[in-house]
PDB file of C-alpha atoms in Angstrom:
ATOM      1  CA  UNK A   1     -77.185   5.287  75.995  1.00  0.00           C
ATOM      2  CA  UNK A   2     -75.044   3.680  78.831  1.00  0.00           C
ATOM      3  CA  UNK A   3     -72.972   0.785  77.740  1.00  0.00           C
ATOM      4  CA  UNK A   4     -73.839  -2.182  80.174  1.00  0.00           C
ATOM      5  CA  UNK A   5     -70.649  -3.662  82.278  1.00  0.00           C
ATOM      6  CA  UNK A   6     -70.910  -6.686  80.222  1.00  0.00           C
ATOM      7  CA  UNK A   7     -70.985  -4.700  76.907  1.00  0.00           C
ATOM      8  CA  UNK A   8     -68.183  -2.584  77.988  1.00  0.00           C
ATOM      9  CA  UNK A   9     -65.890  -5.592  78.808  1.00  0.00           C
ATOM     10  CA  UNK A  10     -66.458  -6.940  75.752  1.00  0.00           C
ATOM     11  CA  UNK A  11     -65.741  -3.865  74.375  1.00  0.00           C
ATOM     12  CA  UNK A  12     -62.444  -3.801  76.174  1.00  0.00           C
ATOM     13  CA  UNK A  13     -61.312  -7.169  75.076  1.00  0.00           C
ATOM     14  CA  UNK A  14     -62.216  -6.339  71.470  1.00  0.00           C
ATOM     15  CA  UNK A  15     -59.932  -2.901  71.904  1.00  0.00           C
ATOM     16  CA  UNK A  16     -57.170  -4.849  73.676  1.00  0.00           C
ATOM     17  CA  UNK A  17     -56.622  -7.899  70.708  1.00  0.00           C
ATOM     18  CA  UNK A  18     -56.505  -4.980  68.088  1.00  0.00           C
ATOM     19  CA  UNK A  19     -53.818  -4.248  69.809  1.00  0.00           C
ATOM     20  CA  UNK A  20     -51.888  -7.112  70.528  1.00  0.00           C
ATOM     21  CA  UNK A  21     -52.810  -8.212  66.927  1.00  0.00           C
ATOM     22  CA  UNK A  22     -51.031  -4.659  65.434  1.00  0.00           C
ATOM     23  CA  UNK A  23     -48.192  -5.044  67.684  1.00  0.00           C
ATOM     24  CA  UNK A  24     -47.537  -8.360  66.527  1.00  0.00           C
ATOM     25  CA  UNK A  25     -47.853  -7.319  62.658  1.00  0.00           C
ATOM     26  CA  UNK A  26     -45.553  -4.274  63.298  1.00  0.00           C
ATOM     27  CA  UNK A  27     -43.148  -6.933  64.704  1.00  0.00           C
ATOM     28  CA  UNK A  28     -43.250  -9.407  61.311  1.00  0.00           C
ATOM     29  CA  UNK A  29     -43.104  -6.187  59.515  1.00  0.00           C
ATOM     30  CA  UNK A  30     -40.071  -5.192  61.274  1.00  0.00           C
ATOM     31  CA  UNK A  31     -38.011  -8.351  61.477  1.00  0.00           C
ATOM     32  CA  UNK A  32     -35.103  -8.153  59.445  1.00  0.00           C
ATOM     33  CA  UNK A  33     -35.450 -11.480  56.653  1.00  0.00           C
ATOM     34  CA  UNK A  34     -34.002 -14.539  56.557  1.00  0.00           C
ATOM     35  CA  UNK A  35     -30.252 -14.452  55.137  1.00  0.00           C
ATOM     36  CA  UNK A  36     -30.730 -15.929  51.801  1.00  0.00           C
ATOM     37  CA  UNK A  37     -29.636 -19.847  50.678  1.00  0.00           C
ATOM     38  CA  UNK A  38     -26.598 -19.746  48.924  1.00  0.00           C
ATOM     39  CA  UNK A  39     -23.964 -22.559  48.203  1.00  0.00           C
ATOM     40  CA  UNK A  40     -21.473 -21.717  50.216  1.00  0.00           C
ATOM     41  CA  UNK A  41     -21.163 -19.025  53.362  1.00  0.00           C
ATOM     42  CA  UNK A  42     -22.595 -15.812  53.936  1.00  0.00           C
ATOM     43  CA  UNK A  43     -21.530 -13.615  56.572  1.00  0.00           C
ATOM     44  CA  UNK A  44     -23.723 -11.961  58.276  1.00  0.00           C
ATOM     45  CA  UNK A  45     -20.525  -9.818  59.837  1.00  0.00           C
ATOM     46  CA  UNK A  46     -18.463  -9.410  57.021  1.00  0.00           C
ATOM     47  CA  UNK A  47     -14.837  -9.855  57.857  1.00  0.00           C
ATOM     48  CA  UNK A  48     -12.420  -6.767  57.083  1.00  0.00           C
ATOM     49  CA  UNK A  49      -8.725  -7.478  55.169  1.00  0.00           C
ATOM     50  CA  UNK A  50      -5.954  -6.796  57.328  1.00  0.00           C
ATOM     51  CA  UNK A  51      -3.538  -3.911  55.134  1.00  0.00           C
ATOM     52  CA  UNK A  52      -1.772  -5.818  51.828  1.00  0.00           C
ATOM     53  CA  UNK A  53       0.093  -4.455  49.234  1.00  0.00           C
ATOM     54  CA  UNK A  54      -0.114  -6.139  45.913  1.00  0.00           C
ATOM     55  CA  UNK A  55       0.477  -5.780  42.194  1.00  0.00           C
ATOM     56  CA  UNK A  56      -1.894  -5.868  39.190  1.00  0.00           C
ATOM     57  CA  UNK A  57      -1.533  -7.158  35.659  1.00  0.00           C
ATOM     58  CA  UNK A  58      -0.658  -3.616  34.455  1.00  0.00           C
ATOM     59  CA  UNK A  59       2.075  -3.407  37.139  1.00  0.00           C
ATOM     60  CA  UNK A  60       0.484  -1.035  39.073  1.00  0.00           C
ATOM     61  CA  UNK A  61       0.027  -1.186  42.732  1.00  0.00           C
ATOM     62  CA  UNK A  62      -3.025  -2.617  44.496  1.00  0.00           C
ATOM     63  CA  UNK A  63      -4.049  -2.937  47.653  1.00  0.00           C
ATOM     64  CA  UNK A  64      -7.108  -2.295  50.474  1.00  0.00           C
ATOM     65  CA  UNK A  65      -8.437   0.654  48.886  1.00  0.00           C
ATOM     66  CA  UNK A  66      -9.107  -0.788  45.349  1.00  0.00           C
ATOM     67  CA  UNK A  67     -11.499  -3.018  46.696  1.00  0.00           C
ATOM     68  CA  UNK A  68     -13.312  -0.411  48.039  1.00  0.00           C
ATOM     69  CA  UNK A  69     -16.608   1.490  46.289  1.00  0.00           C
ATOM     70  CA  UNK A  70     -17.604  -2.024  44.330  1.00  0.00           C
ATOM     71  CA  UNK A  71     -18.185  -5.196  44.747  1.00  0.00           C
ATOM     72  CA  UNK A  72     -15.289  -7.967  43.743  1.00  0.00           C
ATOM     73  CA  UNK A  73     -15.611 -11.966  43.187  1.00  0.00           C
ATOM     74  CA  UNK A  74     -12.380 -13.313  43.173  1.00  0.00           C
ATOM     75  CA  UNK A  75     -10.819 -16.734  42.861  1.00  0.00           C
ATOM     76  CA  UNK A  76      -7.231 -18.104  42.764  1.00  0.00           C
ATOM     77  CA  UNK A  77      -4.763 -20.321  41.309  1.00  0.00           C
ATOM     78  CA  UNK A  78      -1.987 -19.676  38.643  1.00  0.00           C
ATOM     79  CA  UNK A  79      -2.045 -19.402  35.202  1.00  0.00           C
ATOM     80  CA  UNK A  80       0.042 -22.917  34.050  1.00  0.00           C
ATOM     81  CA  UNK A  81      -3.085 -24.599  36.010  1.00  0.00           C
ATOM     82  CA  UNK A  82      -4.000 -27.306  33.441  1.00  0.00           C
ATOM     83  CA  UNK A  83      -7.912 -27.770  34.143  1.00  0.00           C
ATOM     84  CA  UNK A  84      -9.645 -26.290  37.102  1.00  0.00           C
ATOM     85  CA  UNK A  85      -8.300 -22.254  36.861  1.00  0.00           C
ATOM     86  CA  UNK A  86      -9.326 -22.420  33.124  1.00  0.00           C
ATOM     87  CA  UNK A  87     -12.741 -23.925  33.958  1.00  0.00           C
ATOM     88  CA  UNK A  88     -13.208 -21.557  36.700  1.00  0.00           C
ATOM     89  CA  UNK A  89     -12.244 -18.131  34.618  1.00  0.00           C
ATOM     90  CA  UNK A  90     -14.582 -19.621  31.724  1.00  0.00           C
ATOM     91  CA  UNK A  91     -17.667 -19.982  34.112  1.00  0.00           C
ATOM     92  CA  UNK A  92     -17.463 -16.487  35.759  1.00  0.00           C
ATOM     93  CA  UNK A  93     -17.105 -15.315  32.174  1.00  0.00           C
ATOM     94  CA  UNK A  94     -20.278 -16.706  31.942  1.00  0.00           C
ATOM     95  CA  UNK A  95     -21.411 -15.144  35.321  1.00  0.00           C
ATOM     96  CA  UNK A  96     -20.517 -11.599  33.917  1.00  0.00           C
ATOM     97  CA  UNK A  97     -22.189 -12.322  30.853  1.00  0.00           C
ATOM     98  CA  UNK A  98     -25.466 -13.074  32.312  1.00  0.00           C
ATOM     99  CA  UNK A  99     -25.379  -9.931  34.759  1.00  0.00           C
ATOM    100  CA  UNK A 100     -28.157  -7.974  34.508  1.00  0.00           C
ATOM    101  CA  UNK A 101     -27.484  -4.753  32.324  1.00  0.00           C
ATOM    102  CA  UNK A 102     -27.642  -2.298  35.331  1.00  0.00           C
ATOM    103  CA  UNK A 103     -25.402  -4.146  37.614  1.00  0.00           C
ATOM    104  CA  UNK A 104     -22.205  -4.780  35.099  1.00  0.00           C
ATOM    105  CA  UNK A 105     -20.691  -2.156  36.717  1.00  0.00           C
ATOM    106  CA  UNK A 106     -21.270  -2.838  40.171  1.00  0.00           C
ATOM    107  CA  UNK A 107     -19.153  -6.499  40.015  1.00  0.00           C
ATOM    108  CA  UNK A 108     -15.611  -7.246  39.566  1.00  0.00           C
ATOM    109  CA  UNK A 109     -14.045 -10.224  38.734  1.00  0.00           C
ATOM    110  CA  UNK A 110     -10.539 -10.987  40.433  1.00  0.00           C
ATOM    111  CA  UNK A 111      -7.770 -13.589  39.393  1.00  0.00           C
ATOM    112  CA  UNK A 112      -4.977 -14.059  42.004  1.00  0.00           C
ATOM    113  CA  UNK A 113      -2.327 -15.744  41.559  1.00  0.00           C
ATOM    114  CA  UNK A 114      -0.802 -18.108  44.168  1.00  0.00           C
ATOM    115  CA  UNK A 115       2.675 -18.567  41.580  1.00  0.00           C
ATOM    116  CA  UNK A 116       4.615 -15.104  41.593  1.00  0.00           C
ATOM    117  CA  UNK A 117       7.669 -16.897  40.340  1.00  0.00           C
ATOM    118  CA  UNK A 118       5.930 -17.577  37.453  1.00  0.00           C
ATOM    119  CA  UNK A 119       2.723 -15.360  36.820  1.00  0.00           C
ATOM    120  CA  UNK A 120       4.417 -11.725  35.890  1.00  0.00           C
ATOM    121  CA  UNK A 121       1.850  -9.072  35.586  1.00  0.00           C
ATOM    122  CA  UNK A 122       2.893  -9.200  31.703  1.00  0.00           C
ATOM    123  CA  UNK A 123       2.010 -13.393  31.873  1.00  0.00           C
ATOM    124  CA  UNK A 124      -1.318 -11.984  34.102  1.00  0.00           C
ATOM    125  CA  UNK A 125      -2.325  -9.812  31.052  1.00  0.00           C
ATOM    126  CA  UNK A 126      -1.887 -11.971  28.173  1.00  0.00           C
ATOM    127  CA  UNK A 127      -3.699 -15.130  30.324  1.00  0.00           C
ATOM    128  CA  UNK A 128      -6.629 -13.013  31.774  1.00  0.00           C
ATOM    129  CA  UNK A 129      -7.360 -11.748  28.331  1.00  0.00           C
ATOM    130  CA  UNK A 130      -8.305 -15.344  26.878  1.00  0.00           C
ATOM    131  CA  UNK A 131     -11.017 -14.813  29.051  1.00  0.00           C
ATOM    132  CA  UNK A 132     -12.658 -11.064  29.635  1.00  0.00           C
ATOM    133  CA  UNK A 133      -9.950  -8.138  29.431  1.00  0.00           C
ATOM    134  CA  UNK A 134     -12.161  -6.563  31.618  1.00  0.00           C
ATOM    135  CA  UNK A 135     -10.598  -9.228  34.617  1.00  0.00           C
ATOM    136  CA  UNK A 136      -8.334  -7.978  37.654  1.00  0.00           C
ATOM    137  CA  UNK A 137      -5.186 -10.213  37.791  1.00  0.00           C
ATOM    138  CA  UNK A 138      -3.223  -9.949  40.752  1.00  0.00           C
ATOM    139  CA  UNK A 139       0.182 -11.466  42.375  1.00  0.00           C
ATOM    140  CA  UNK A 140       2.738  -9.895  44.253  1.00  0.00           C
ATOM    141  CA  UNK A 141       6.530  -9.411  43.280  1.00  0.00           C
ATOM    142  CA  UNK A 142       9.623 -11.076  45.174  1.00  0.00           C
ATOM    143  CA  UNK A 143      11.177  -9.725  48.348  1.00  0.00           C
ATOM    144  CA  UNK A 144       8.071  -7.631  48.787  1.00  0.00           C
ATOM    145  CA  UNK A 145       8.417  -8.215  52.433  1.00  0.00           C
ATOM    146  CA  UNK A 146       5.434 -10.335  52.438  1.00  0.00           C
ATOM    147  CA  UNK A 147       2.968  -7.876  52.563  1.00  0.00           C
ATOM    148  CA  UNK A 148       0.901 -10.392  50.067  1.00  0.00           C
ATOM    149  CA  UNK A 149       0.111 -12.719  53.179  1.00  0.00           C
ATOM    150  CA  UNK A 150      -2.264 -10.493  55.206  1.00  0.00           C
ATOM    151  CA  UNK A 151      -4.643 -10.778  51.789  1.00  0.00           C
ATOM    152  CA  UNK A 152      -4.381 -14.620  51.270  1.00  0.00           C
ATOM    153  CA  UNK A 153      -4.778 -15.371  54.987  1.00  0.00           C
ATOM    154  CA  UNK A 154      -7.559 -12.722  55.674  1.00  0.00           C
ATOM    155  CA  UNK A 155      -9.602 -14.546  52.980  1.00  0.00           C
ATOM    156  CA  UNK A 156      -8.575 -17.830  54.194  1.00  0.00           C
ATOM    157  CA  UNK A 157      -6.745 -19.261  50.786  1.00  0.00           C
ATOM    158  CA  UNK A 158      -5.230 -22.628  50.738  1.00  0.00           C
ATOM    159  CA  UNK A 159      -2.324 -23.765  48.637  1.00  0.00           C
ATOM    160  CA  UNK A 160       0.937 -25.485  48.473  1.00  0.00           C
ATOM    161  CA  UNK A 161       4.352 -25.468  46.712  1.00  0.00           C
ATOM    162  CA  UNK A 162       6.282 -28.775  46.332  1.00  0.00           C
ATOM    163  CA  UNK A 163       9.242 -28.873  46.421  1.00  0.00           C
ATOM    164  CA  UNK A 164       8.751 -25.021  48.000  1.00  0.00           C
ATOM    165  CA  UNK A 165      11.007 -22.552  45.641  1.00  0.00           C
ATOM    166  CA  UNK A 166      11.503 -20.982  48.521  1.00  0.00           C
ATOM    167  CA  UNK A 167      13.157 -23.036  50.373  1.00  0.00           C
ATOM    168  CA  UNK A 168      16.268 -23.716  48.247  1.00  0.00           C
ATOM    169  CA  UNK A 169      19.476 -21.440  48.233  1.00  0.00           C
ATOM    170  CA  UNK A 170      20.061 -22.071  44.845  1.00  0.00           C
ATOM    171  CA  UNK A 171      17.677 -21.119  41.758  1.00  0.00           C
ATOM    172  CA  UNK A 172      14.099 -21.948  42.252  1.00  0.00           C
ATOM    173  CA  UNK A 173      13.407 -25.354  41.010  1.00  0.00           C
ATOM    174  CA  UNK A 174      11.798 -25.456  38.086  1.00  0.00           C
ATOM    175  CA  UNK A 175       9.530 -28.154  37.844  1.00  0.00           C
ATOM    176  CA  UNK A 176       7.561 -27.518  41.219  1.00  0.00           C
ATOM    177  CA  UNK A 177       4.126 -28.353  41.282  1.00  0.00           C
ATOM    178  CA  UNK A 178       1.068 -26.162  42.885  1.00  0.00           C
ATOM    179  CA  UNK A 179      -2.055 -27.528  44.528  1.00  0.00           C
ATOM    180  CA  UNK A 180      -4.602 -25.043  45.761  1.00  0.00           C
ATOM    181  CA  UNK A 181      -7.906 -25.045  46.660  1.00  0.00           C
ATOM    182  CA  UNK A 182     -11.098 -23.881  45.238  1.00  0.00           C
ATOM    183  CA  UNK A 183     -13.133 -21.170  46.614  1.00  0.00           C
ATOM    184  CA  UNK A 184     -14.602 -17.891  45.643  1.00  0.00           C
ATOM    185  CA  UNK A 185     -14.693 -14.604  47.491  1.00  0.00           C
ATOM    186  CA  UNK A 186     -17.292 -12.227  47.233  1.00  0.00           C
ATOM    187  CA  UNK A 187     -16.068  -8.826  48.716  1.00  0.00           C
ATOM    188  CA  UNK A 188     -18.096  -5.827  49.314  1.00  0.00           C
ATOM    189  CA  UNK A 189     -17.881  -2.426  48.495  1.00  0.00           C
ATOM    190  CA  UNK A 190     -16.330  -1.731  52.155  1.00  0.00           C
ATOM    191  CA  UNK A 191     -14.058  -3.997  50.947  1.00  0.00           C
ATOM    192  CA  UNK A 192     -14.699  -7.019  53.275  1.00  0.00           C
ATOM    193  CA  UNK A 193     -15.475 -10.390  52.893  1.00  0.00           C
ATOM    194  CA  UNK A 194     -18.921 -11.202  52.614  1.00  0.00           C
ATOM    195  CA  UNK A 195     -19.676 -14.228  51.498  1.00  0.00           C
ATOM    196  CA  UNK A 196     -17.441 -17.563  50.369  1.00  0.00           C
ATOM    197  CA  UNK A 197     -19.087 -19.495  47.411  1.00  0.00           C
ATOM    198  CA  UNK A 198     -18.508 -22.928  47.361  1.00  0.00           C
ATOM    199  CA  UNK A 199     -18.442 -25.643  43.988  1.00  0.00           C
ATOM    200  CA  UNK A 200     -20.616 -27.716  43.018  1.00  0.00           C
ATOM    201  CA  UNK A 201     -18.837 -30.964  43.290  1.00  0.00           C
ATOM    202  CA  UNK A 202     -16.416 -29.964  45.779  1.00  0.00           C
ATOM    203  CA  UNK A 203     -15.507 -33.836  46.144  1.00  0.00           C
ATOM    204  CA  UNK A 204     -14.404 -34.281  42.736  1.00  0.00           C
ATOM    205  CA  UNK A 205     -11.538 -34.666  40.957  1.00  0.00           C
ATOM    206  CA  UNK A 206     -12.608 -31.205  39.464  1.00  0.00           C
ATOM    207  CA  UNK A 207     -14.823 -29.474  41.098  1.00  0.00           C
ATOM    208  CA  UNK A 208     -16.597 -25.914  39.655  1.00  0.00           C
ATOM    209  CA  UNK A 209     -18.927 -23.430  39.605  1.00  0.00           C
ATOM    210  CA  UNK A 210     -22.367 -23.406  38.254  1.00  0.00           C
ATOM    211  CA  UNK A 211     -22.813 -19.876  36.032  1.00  0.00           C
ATOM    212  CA  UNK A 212     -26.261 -19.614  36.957  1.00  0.00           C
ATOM    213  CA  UNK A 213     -26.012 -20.609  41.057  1.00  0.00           C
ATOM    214  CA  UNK A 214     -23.073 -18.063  41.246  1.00  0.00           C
ATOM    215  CA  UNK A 215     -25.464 -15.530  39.866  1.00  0.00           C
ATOM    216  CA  UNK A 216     -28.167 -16.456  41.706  1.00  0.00           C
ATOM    217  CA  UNK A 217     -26.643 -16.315  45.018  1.00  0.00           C
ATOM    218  CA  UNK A 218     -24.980 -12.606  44.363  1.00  0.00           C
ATOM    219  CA  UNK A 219     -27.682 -11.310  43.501  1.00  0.00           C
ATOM    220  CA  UNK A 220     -29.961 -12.727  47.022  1.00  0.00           C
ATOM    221  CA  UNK A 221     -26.909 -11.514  49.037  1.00  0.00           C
ATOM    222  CA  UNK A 222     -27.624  -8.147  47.253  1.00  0.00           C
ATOM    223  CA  UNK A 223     -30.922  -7.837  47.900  1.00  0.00           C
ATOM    224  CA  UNK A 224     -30.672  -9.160  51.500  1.00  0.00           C
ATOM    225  CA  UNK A 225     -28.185  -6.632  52.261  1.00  0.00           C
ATOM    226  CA  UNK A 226     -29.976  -3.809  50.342  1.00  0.00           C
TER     227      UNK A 226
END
């Protein structure tokens, strides 16, 4: 039976918002989600390290390429720190703790220390292991031609000496004090930066890190990212 001209338009509209309506789900389906919540900074880019060379608490060399193949979360300070590097170390002890079972292998934790004159790979070892032997310590030995630098300024560190060791011509002076700030880098298996977590009370006199936010916002970066 012959469709009427009326019929048949109607027809045609009918056939035409199918299609506009499955074009439209295809494009939902297809856009890529939201970058998850997180306290702190994710980047959407991650942001490669420029080459470093630096030393472990075993004494062995690290640098660019043993960041590579896992994921890292590192933070900083120095091991005569009297409240806040303590605090921090204890709460990402907590953060490995609570991993789940199948990803405890996939996530490093990474202590770097900002006091070479002080923190010895030997002083890295016996500090880190008040915490989880399984922690990377890291500094960097004198006169290493500051190949050190490219890692604390590609992750954006900030800390101070005063009065600076460096700059006297005698012995360094012994009762300098460090400040430094608080921060932690998540790295990815490329080894880039991918994401900067910040504390919880980043105004206070000592600010820290939430076991359960920390853990909460590595694991929505790692299922944004896939």
């Amino acid at each position: 039976m012959a469709l009427s001209p009326r019929r048949r338009m109607l027809l045609g509209f009918a056939a035409a918002n199918l299609t506009i309506a499955a074009v439209a789900i295809a494009l939902l389906l297809l856009r890529p989600a939201p970058p998850p919540h997180i306290q702190g900074v994710l980047l959407e880019q991650p942001r490669a390290l420029p080459d470093f060379e630096l030393v472990d608490q075993w004494g062995e060399r690290f640098d660019n390429s043993d960041l590579r193949g896992e994921w890292h979360l590192l933070s900083y300070g120095f091991t005569t720190c009297p409240d806040i590097c303590p605090t921090t170390l204890s709460q990402l002890t907590s953060v490995a703790e609570r991993l789940p079972a199948d990803q405890k292998r996939e996530l490093r934790f990474v202590f770097y220390s900002v006091d070479h004159r002080r923190d010895t790979p030997a002083q890295l070892a016996s500090y880190l292991a008040f915490f989880d032997r399984e922690f990377i310590g890291l500094t960097h030995r004198e006169g290493n031609d500051d190949r050190h630098l490219p890692f604390e300024r590609g992750l954006g560190m900030t800390y101070t000496l005063s009065p600076d060791p460096a700059a006297s011509d005698g012995p360094p002076f012994p009762d300098y004090q460090v400040a430094h700030g608080v921060t932690l880098y998540l790295i990815n298996p490329a080894g880039e930066l991918q994401a900067i977590f910040k504390p919880d009370n980043p105004s206070s006199t000592q600010p820290g890190f939430d076991p359960d936010t920390v853990l909460r916002d590595y694991l929505a970066i790692r299922n944004h990212l896939g």
